[in-house]
Short mmCIF file of C-alpha atoms and ligand atoms in Angstrom, two decimals:
data_model
loop_
_atom_site.label_atom_id
_atom_site.label_comp_id
_atom_site.label_asym_id
_atom_site.label_seq_id
_atom_site.Cartn_x
_atom_site.Cartn_y
_atom_site.Cartn_z
CA MET N 1 -91.71 -123.46 -127.08
CA SER N 2 -88.59 -125.09 -125.73
CA ILE N 3 -87.33 -121.72 -124.48
CA ILE N 4 -90.48 -121.29 -122.39
CA ARG N 5 -90.21 -124.83 -121.11
CA ASN N 6 -86.58 -124.31 -120.15
CA TYR N 7 -87.54 -121.08 -118.41
CA LEU N 8 -90.23 -122.86 -116.41
CA VAL N 9 -87.91 -125.68 -115.45
CA LEU N 10 -85.23 -123.19 -114.43
CA SER N 11 -87.56 -121.07 -112.28
CA ALA N 12 -88.94 -124.19 -110.60
CA ALA N 13 -85.37 -125.22 -109.85
CA ILE N 14 -84.58 -121.81 -108.33
CA ILE N 15 -87.71 -121.85 -106.14
CA PHE N 16 -86.88 -125.40 -105.04
CA ALA N 17 -83.27 -124.49 -104.20
CA ALA N 18 -84.42 -121.41 -102.22
CA GLY N 19 -86.83 -123.62 -100.28
CA ILE N 20 -83.97 -125.89 -99.27
CA ALA N 21 -81.83 -122.92 -98.24
CA TYR N 22 -84.57 -121.48 -95.99
CA GLY N 23 -86.01 -124.72 -94.69
CA ALA N 24 -82.89 -126.75 -93.96
CA GLU N 25 -81.14 -126.91 -90.61
CA LYS N 26 -77.39 -126.56 -90.57
CA PRO N 27 -75.83 -130.02 -90.99
CA SER N 28 -73.92 -131.32 -87.98
CA GLU N 29 -70.16 -130.80 -88.07
CA TYR N 30 -67.23 -132.54 -86.41
CA ILE N 31 -66.26 -130.87 -83.09
CA GLY N 32 -63.53 -133.16 -81.71
CA GLN N 33 -63.25 -135.47 -78.68
CA GLY N 34 -62.28 -132.67 -76.27
CA GLN N 35 -65.81 -131.27 -76.62
CA CYS N 36 -67.44 -134.62 -75.81
CA LYS N 37 -65.22 -134.88 -72.74
CA VAL N 38 -66.84 -131.75 -71.24
CA CYS N 39 -70.17 -133.58 -70.80
CA HIS N 40 -69.26 -137.28 -70.97
CA ASN N 41 -66.57 -137.80 -68.37
CA LYS N 42 -68.49 -138.07 -65.10
CA LYS N 43 -67.96 -141.31 -63.15
CA THR N 44 -71.65 -141.47 -62.14
CA THR N 45 -72.76 -141.63 -65.80
CA GLY N 46 -70.00 -143.90 -67.08
CA ALA N 47 -67.06 -141.56 -67.87
CA GLN N 48 -67.20 -142.49 -71.57
CA TRP N 49 -64.24 -140.25 -72.38
CA ALA N 50 -61.91 -141.89 -69.85
CA VAL N 51 -62.97 -145.37 -70.98
CA TRP N 52 -62.30 -144.48 -74.63
CA LYS N 53 -58.91 -142.96 -73.77
CA GLU N 54 -57.79 -146.36 -72.44
CA MET N 55 -58.78 -148.19 -75.63
CA LYS N 56 -56.59 -148.84 -78.66
CA HIS N 57 -58.90 -146.63 -80.75
CA ALA N 58 -57.61 -143.60 -78.83
CA HIS N 59 -54.03 -144.40 -79.80
CA ALA N 60 -54.52 -145.69 -83.32
CA PHE N 61 -52.64 -142.82 -84.96
CA ASP N 62 -49.56 -143.38 -82.79
CA ALA N 63 -49.69 -147.05 -83.71
CA LEU N 64 -48.69 -145.95 -87.23
CA LYS N 65 -45.34 -144.75 -85.89
CA SER N 66 -44.26 -148.16 -84.56
CA ASP N 67 -41.60 -150.37 -86.13
CA GLU N 68 -44.33 -152.93 -86.83
CA ALA N 69 -46.23 -150.29 -88.84
CA LYS N 70 -43.15 -149.31 -90.83
CA GLU N 71 -42.57 -152.97 -91.63
CA MET N 72 -46.17 -153.38 -92.86
CA ALA N 73 -45.89 -150.31 -95.09
CA LYS N 74 -42.60 -151.52 -96.54
CA GLU N 75 -44.09 -154.89 -97.37
CA LEU N 76 -46.89 -153.14 -99.29
CA GLY N 77 -44.32 -151.12 -101.24
CA LEU N 78 -45.44 -147.79 -99.74
CA THR N 79 -42.72 -145.16 -99.67
CA LYS N 80 -44.00 -142.58 -97.14
CA PRO N 81 -43.84 -143.20 -93.38
CA PRO N 82 -47.15 -144.89 -92.41
CA HIS N 83 -48.41 -141.90 -90.35
CA GLU N 84 -48.13 -139.76 -93.51
CA GLU N 85 -49.44 -142.41 -95.88
CA PRO N 86 -53.15 -141.84 -96.78
CA GLN N 87 -53.56 -145.60 -97.36
CA CYS N 88 -52.79 -146.15 -93.67
CA VAL N 89 -54.04 -142.93 -92.06
CA LYS N 90 -57.57 -143.26 -93.50
CA CYS N 91 -58.47 -146.06 -91.04
CA HIS N 92 -56.48 -144.83 -88.03
CA VAL N 93 -58.12 -141.39 -87.60
CA THR N 94 -61.61 -139.76 -87.67
CA GLY N 95 -63.35 -138.48 -90.80
CA TYR N 96 -60.41 -138.82 -93.20
CA ASP N 97 -61.16 -137.53 -96.70
CA LEU N 98 -59.08 -139.55 -99.15
CA GLU N 99 -59.59 -137.04 -101.99
CA LYS N 100 -58.51 -134.01 -99.99
CA MET N 101 -56.06 -136.14 -97.99
CA THR N 102 -57.08 -134.41 -94.78
CA VAL N 103 -59.36 -134.55 -91.72
CA PRO N 104 -62.16 -132.04 -90.85
CA ALA N 105 -61.05 -128.68 -89.38
CA LYS N 106 -61.77 -129.46 -85.71
CA ILE N 107 -60.21 -132.93 -85.85
CA LYS N 108 -56.56 -133.63 -85.10
CA LEU N 109 -54.81 -136.67 -86.54
CA ALA N 110 -53.62 -137.52 -83.01
CA ASP N 111 -57.30 -137.76 -81.89
CA SER N 112 -57.12 -141.14 -83.65
CA VAL N 113 -60.39 -143.12 -83.86
CA GLN N 114 -62.51 -140.89 -81.61
CA CYS N 115 -66.16 -140.53 -80.59
CA GLU N 116 -67.50 -139.01 -83.81
CA THR N 117 -66.12 -141.91 -85.89
CA CYS N 118 -68.97 -144.00 -84.49
CA HIS N 119 -71.53 -141.47 -83.21
CA GLY N 120 -71.36 -139.06 -86.15
CA PRO N 121 -70.45 -135.35 -86.32
CA GLY N 122 -71.43 -133.79 -82.97
CA SER N 123 -72.11 -130.03 -83.34
CA ALA N 124 -75.93 -130.36 -83.43
CA HIS N 125 -75.88 -132.88 -80.55
CA LYS N 126 -73.74 -130.48 -78.51
CA GLU N 127 -76.52 -127.88 -78.90
CA ASP N 128 -79.01 -130.46 -77.56
CA GLY N 129 -76.70 -131.01 -74.59
CA ARG N 130 -76.32 -127.28 -73.99
CA ALA N 131 -80.12 -126.78 -74.05
CA VAL N 132 -80.30 -129.19 -71.10
CA MET N 133 -77.21 -127.74 -69.41
CA PHE N 134 -78.78 -124.25 -69.46
CA LYS N 135 -82.19 -125.60 -68.45
CA LYS N 136 -83.96 -124.57 -71.66
CA LYS N 137 -85.16 -128.18 -71.89
CA THR N 138 -85.18 -131.27 -69.68
CA ALA N 139 -83.25 -134.36 -70.86
CA ASP N 140 -86.58 -136.14 -71.36
CA GLU N 141 -87.76 -133.50 -73.84
CA VAL N 142 -84.80 -134.11 -76.17
CA ASP N 143 -84.80 -136.78 -78.88
CA TRP N 144 -81.16 -137.68 -78.31
CA MET N 145 -80.79 -139.83 -81.39
CA ALA N 146 -82.10 -137.07 -83.69
CA ASN N 147 -78.62 -135.57 -84.00
CA LEU N 148 -76.50 -138.68 -83.50
CA VAL N 149 -75.87 -141.69 -85.71
CA GLU N 150 -77.14 -145.11 -84.62
CA VAL N 151 -73.96 -147.17 -84.11
CA GLU N 152 -74.24 -150.16 -86.42
CA GLU N 153 -71.90 -152.88 -87.59
CA SER N 154 -71.60 -151.26 -91.03
CA ILE N 155 -69.69 -148.37 -89.41
CA CYS N 156 -67.10 -150.74 -87.89
CA LEU N 157 -66.72 -152.67 -91.14
CA LYS N 158 -65.45 -149.57 -92.94
CA CYS N 159 -62.14 -150.19 -91.10
CA HIS N 160 -62.43 -153.70 -89.71
CA ASN N 161 -61.98 -155.54 -92.98
CA GLU N 162 -59.34 -157.48 -94.89
CA GLU N 163 -57.84 -154.29 -96.33
CA SER N 164 -56.23 -153.80 -92.90
CA PRO N 165 -52.69 -155.22 -93.00
CA ALA N 166 -53.22 -156.28 -89.36
CA TRP N 167 -56.41 -158.20 -90.27
CA ASN N 168 -56.68 -161.56 -88.57
CA PRO N 169 -59.47 -163.58 -90.26
CA GLU N 170 -59.68 -165.75 -87.13
CA GLN N 171 -59.79 -162.98 -84.52
CA PHE N 172 -63.22 -163.88 -83.10
CA THR N 173 -64.98 -167.18 -82.49
CA LEU N 174 -68.76 -167.31 -82.99
CA GLU N 175 -71.03 -169.41 -80.76
CA ASP N 176 -71.04 -172.27 -83.31
CA GLY N 177 -67.24 -172.30 -83.34
CA THR N 178 -66.76 -170.52 -86.68
CA LYS N 179 -63.81 -168.16 -86.68
CA VAL N 180 -64.32 -164.70 -88.18
CA GLY N 181 -62.24 -161.54 -88.59
CA PHE N 182 -64.87 -159.31 -87.00
CA ASP N 183 -67.88 -160.00 -84.78
CA PHE N 184 -69.89 -156.89 -83.91
CA LYS N 185 -71.45 -158.26 -80.71
CA HIS N 186 -68.13 -159.40 -79.30
CA ALA N 187 -66.14 -156.37 -80.48
CA ALA N 188 -68.72 -153.88 -79.16
CA LYS N 189 -68.42 -155.54 -75.74
CA ILE N 190 -64.66 -155.01 -75.72
CA ILE N 191 -65.03 -151.27 -76.38
CA ALA N 192 -68.20 -150.83 -74.25
CA HIS N 193 -68.62 -147.56 -72.34
CA PRO N 194 -72.21 -147.72 -71.01
CA ASP N 195 -74.02 -145.16 -68.88
CA PRO N 196 -74.93 -147.16 -65.73
CA THR N 197 -77.94 -144.89 -65.10
CA HIS N 198 -79.54 -146.04 -68.38
CA GLU N 199 -81.77 -149.10 -68.20
CA LYS N 200 -81.04 -151.97 -70.51
C1 HEC M 301 -73.11 -129.83 -73.59
C2 HEC M 301 -73.05 -131.21 -73.16
C3 HEC M 301 -72.82 -132.31 -74.17
C4 HEC M 301 -71.81 -132.40 -75.12
C5 HEC M 301 -70.75 -131.37 -75.45
C6 HEC M 301 -71.94 -133.71 -75.72
N1 HEC M 301 -72.99 -134.39 -75.17
FE1 HEC M 301 -73.61 -136.26 -75.63
N2 HEC M 301 -75.17 -136.10 -74.35
C7 HEC M 301 -75.39 -135.04 -73.49
C8 HEC M 301 -76.55 -135.31 -72.68
C9 HEC M 301 -77.12 -134.39 -71.59
C10 HEC M 301 -77.04 -136.59 -73.07
C11 HEC M 301 -78.24 -137.36 -72.52
C12 HEC M 301 -77.82 -138.18 -71.36
C13 HEC M 301 -78.96 -138.96 -70.80
O1 HEC M 301 -79.67 -139.62 -71.56
O2 HEC M 301 -79.13 -138.94 -69.61
C14 HEC M 301 -76.13 -137.05 -74.12
C15 HEC M 301 -76.26 -138.28 -74.74
C16 HEC M 301 -75.32 -138.80 -75.63
C17 HEC M 301 -75.38 -140.12 -76.20
C18 HEC M 301 -76.40 -141.18 -75.90
C19 HEC M 301 -77.66 -140.98 -76.64
C20 HEC M 301 -78.69 -141.99 -76.17
O3 HEC M 301 -79.56 -141.59 -75.42
O4 HEC M 301 -78.55 -143.16 -76.50
C21 HEC M 301 -74.28 -140.25 -77.01
C22 HEC M 301 -73.90 -141.46 -77.84
C23 HEC M 301 -73.55 -139.02 -76.94
N3 HEC M 301 -74.19 -138.15 -76.10
C24 HEC M 301 -72.35 -138.79 -77.60
C25 HEC M 301 -71.68 -137.56 -77.61
C26 HEC M 301 -70.52 -137.29 -78.41
C27 HEC M 301 -69.86 -138.27 -79.34
C28 HEC M 301 -70.15 -135.99 -78.16
C29 HEC M 301 -69.03 -135.20 -78.77
C30 HEC M 301 -69.03 -135.15 -80.23
C31 HEC M 301 -71.10 -135.47 -77.19
N4 HEC M 301 -72.00 -136.44 -76.88
C32 HEC M 301 -71.08 -134.18 -76.70
C33 HEC M 301 -74.63 -133.90 -73.41
C34 HEC M 301 -73.55 -133.58 -74.22
C1 HEC M 302 -59.16 -150.73 -93.89
C2 HEC M 302 -58.69 -150.00 -92.74
C3 HEC M 302 -57.22 -150.04 -92.39
C4 HEC M 302 -56.16 -149.70 -93.19
C5 HEC M 302 -56.20 -149.27 -94.64
C6 HEC M 302 -54.99 -149.81 -92.36
N1 HEC M 302 -55.33 -150.22 -91.10
FE1 HEC M 302 -54.04 -150.60 -89.58
N2 HEC M 302 -55.58 -151.36 -88.48
C7 HEC M 302 -56.90 -151.36 -88.85
C8 HEC M 302 -57.68 -152.10 -87.87
C9 HEC M 302 -59.18 -152.30 -87.93
C10 HEC M 302 -56.78 -152.57 -86.91
C11 HEC M 302 -57.11 -153.48 -85.72
C12 HEC M 302 -56.70 -154.91 -86.06
C13 HEC M 302 -57.60 -155.51 -87.09
O1 HEC M 302 -58.67 -156.01 -86.74
O2 HEC M 302 -57.27 -155.48 -88.30
C14 HEC M 302 -55.46 -152.07 -87.30
C15 HEC M 302 -54.29 -152.28 -86.58
C16 HEC M 302 -53.06 -151.82 -86.95
C17 HEC M 302 -51.86 -151.92 -86.15
C18 HEC M 302 -51.78 -152.48 -84.75
C19 HEC M 302 -51.65 -153.95 -84.74
C20 HEC M 302 -51.62 -154.46 -83.33
O3 HEC M 302 -51.02 -155.48 -83.13
O4 HEC M 302 -52.21 -153.81 -82.44
C21 HEC M 302 -50.83 -151.39 -86.89
C22 HEC M 302 -49.37 -151.27 -86.47
C23 HEC M 302 -51.39 -150.95 -88.14
N3 HEC M 302 -52.75 -151.22 -88.14
C24 HEC M 302 -50.67 -150.36 -89.15
C25 HEC M 302 -51.19 -150.02 -90.38
C26 HEC M 302 -50.39 -149.58 -91.51
C27 HEC M 302 -48.88 -149.41 -91.50
C28 HEC M 302 -51.23 -149.34 -92.54
C29 HEC M 302 -50.91 -148.90 -93.95
C30 HEC M 302 -49.99 -149.74 -94.67
C31 HEC M 302 -52.57 -149.65 -92.05
N4 HEC M 302 -52.50 -150.05 -90.75
C32 HEC M 302 -53.73 -149.54 -92.82
C33 HEC M 302 -57.43 -150.78 -89.98
C34 HEC M 302 -56.68 -150.38 -91.08
C1 HEC M 303 -65.56 -147.47 -82.12
C2 HEC M 303 -66.86 -146.86 -81.94
C3 HEC M 303 -67.12 -145.94 -80.79
C4 HEC M 303 -66.31 -144.92 -80.34
C5 HEC M 303 -64.94 -144.51 -80.83
C6 HEC M 303 -67.05 -144.30 -79.25
N1 HEC M 303 -68.25 -144.92 -79.07
FE1 HEC M 303 -69.72 -144.39 -77.78
N2 HEC M 303 -70.77 -146.09 -78.24
C7 HEC M 303 -70.41 -147.00 -79.21
C8 HEC M 303 -71.32 -148.12 -79.16
C9 HEC M 303 -71.28 -149.35 -80.06
C10 HEC M 303 -72.24 -147.84 -78.11
C11 HEC M 303 -73.41 -148.73 -77.62
C12 HEC M 303 -74.57 -148.70 -78.55
C13 HEC M 303 -75.21 -147.38 -78.52
O1 HEC M 303 -75.58 -146.91 -77.42
O2 HEC M 303 -75.37 -146.77 -79.60
C14 HEC M 303 -71.88 -146.54 -77.59
C15 HEC M 303 -72.57 -145.89 -76.57
C16 HEC M 303 -72.27 -144.60 -76.11
C17 HEC M 303 -73.07 -143.83 -75.17
C18 HEC M 303 -74.41 -144.28 -74.57
C19 HEC M 303 -74.16 -145.07 -73.32
C20 HEC M 303 -75.45 -145.62 -72.73
O3 HEC M 303 -75.35 -146.62 -72.00
O4 HEC M 303 -76.52 -145.09 -73.01
C21 HEC M 303 -72.43 -142.64 -74.96
C22 HEC M 303 -72.88 -141.51 -74.04
C23 HEC M 303 -71.23 -142.65 -75.76
N3 HEC M 303 -71.17 -143.85 -76.45
C24 HEC M 303 -70.32 -141.63 -75.82
C25 HEC M 303 -69.07 -141.73 -76.44
C26 HEC M 303 -68.02 -140.75 -76.31
C27 HEC M 303 -68.12 -139.46 -75.51
C28 HEC M 303 -66.96 -141.22 -77.03
C29 HEC M 303 -65.57 -140.61 -77.16
C30 HEC M 303 -64.89 -140.22 -75.93
C31 HEC M 303 -67.37 -142.47 -77.64
N4 HEC M 303 -68.65 -142.75 -77.26
C32 HEC M 303 -66.59 -143.23 -78.52
C33 HEC M 303 -69.36 -146.87 -80.10
C34 HEC M 303 -68.33 -145.95 -79.99
C1 HEC M 304 -61.95 -145.35 -88.59
C2 HEC M 304 -61.66 -146.78 -88.49
C3 HEC M 304 -62.31 -147.61 -87.43
C4 HEC M 304 -63.68 -147.75 -87.15
C5 HEC M 304 -64.84 -147.08 -87.86
C6 HEC M 304 -63.78 -148.71 -86.08
N1 HEC M 304 -62.53 -149.13 -85.69
FE1 HEC M 304 -62.10 -150.47 -84.24
N2 HEC M 304 -60.11 -150.21 -84.55
C7 HEC M 304 -59.55 -149.42 -85.54
C8 HEC M 304 -58.11 -149.47 -85.46
C9 HEC M 304 -57.14 -148.73 -86.38
C10 HEC M 304 -57.80 -150.32 -84.39
C11 HEC M 304 -56.42 -150.74 -83.89
C12 HEC M 304 -55.79 -149.66 -83.09
C13 HEC M 304 -54.43 -150.10 -82.57
O1 HEC M 304 -54.19 -151.31 -82.39
O2 HEC M 304 -53.62 -149.21 -82.30
C14 HEC M 304 -59.09 -150.78 -83.84
C15 HEC M 304 -59.22 -151.65 -82.76
C16 HEC M 304 -60.44 -152.15 -82.29
C17 HEC M 304 -60.57 -153.14 -81.24
C18 HEC M 304 -59.45 -153.65 -80.35
C19 HEC M 304 -59.56 -152.70 -79.16
C20 HEC M 304 -58.75 -152.90 -77.96
O3 HEC M 304 -58.61 -151.87 -77.19
O4 HEC M 304 -58.26 -154.01 -77.71
C21 HEC M 304 -61.91 -153.41 -81.11
C22 HEC M 304 -62.57 -154.39 -80.15
C23 HEC M 304 -62.61 -152.58 -82.08
N3 HEC M 304 -61.69 -151.85 -82.78
C24 HEC M 304 -63.98 -152.55 -82.23
C25 HEC M 304 -64.68 -151.67 -83.07
C26 HEC M 304 -66.12 -151.57 -83.16
C27 HEC M 304 -67.11 -152.41 -82.35
C28 HEC M 304 -66.40 -150.62 -84.08
C29 HEC M 304 -67.74 -150.13 -84.57
C30 HEC M 304 -68.71 -149.77 -83.53
C31 HEC M 304 -65.12 -150.11 -84.57
N4 HEC M 304 -64.11 -150.78 -83.93
C32 HEC M 304 -64.98 -149.12 -85.53
C33 HEC M 304 -60.23 -148.68 -86.47
C34 HEC M 304 -61.61 -148.49 -86.51
#
């Protein structure tokens, strides 16, 4: 009896797994900031790449090579140079995997905190962009958010928290005067890179 039941459960599992394999789309993968630059660096639509390149996020990996960084690491009793120390690198680059101690294949450490940190892995979105570029679709026909991540405060808080040795709990002042270490509204304004052709 139990053999038959196990057999049934097993075959159901195999059919289910095959259904996933046939039905599923390929998950989006990291492609790197250089790919985003190809389509997002026109002045008329906001030159998001150039704006990002001027921000501290774009240089966050290099910041780990400063004397200040070395001092911070020493104080925490870390022995490796900060730019080789997983406990520092994880928040200063894109997509760091603490278990494998590495970044995805198409990401360079020097890319620092780049586009896909906030917008999610971009390979599927790039295909959306190419469909428009090669006139297979119009921009209006594409659901642009289908293959991108909605940028929410929770994404920022993965790095902007008291685990950061540079954390200043009084960095931002809320409207009621309260001081906080991170304020999404205020911080998002500082790093803003809007497309001026999009309506608010
Ligand atoms: C082949 C061109 C192409 C590439 C490569 C590309 N994009 Fe886009 N992207 C577009 C187009 C076209 C739009 C739609 C613009 C519009 O709404 O007018 C867009 C829209 C977006 C939007 C706004 C979505 C919305 O409507 O709110 C974000 C965010 C974005 N891209 C991020 C990225 C990131 C990050 C990368 C790199 C990982 C990237 N894009 C790579 C073409 C591209
Ligand atoms: C939890 C994520 C996180 C970790 C872990 C982390 N950092 Fe950072 N680091 C940040 C953030 C976010 C900032 C921006 C300042 C802030 O709000 O804390 C920053 C800023 C810095 C700065 C620049 C400060 C300035 O004045 O511009 C240095 C240098 C730095 N970190 C070094 C390090 C070193 C060294 C380590 C490892 C010992 C480390 N960080 C670990 C998130 C992190
Ligand atoms: C630290 C997080 C962060 C990084 C890094 C980042 N963005 Fe954004 N991006 C945002 C936020 C927040 C918004 C505004 C809210 C939204 O549209 O989702 C935004 C909006 C956009 C938009 C839509 C603009 C509009 O007005 O419709 C585009 C396009 C875009 N980003 C592209 C990029 C590209 C390309 C890069 C890298 C060169 C990049 N972003 C890096 C957080 C980020
Ligand atoms: C992967 C980690 C990480 C994520 C996620 C992240 N940040 Fe940061 N952010 C940093 C680091 C590291 C620095 C400091 C870089 C330096 O000083 O060299 C920083 C600096 C900043 C600064 C100071 C920028 C400047 O140029 O003065 C602002 C503002 C900021 N982040 C806002 C945001 C917002 C808003 C989000 C979410 C939409 C976000 N960050 C997500 C790691 C991150």
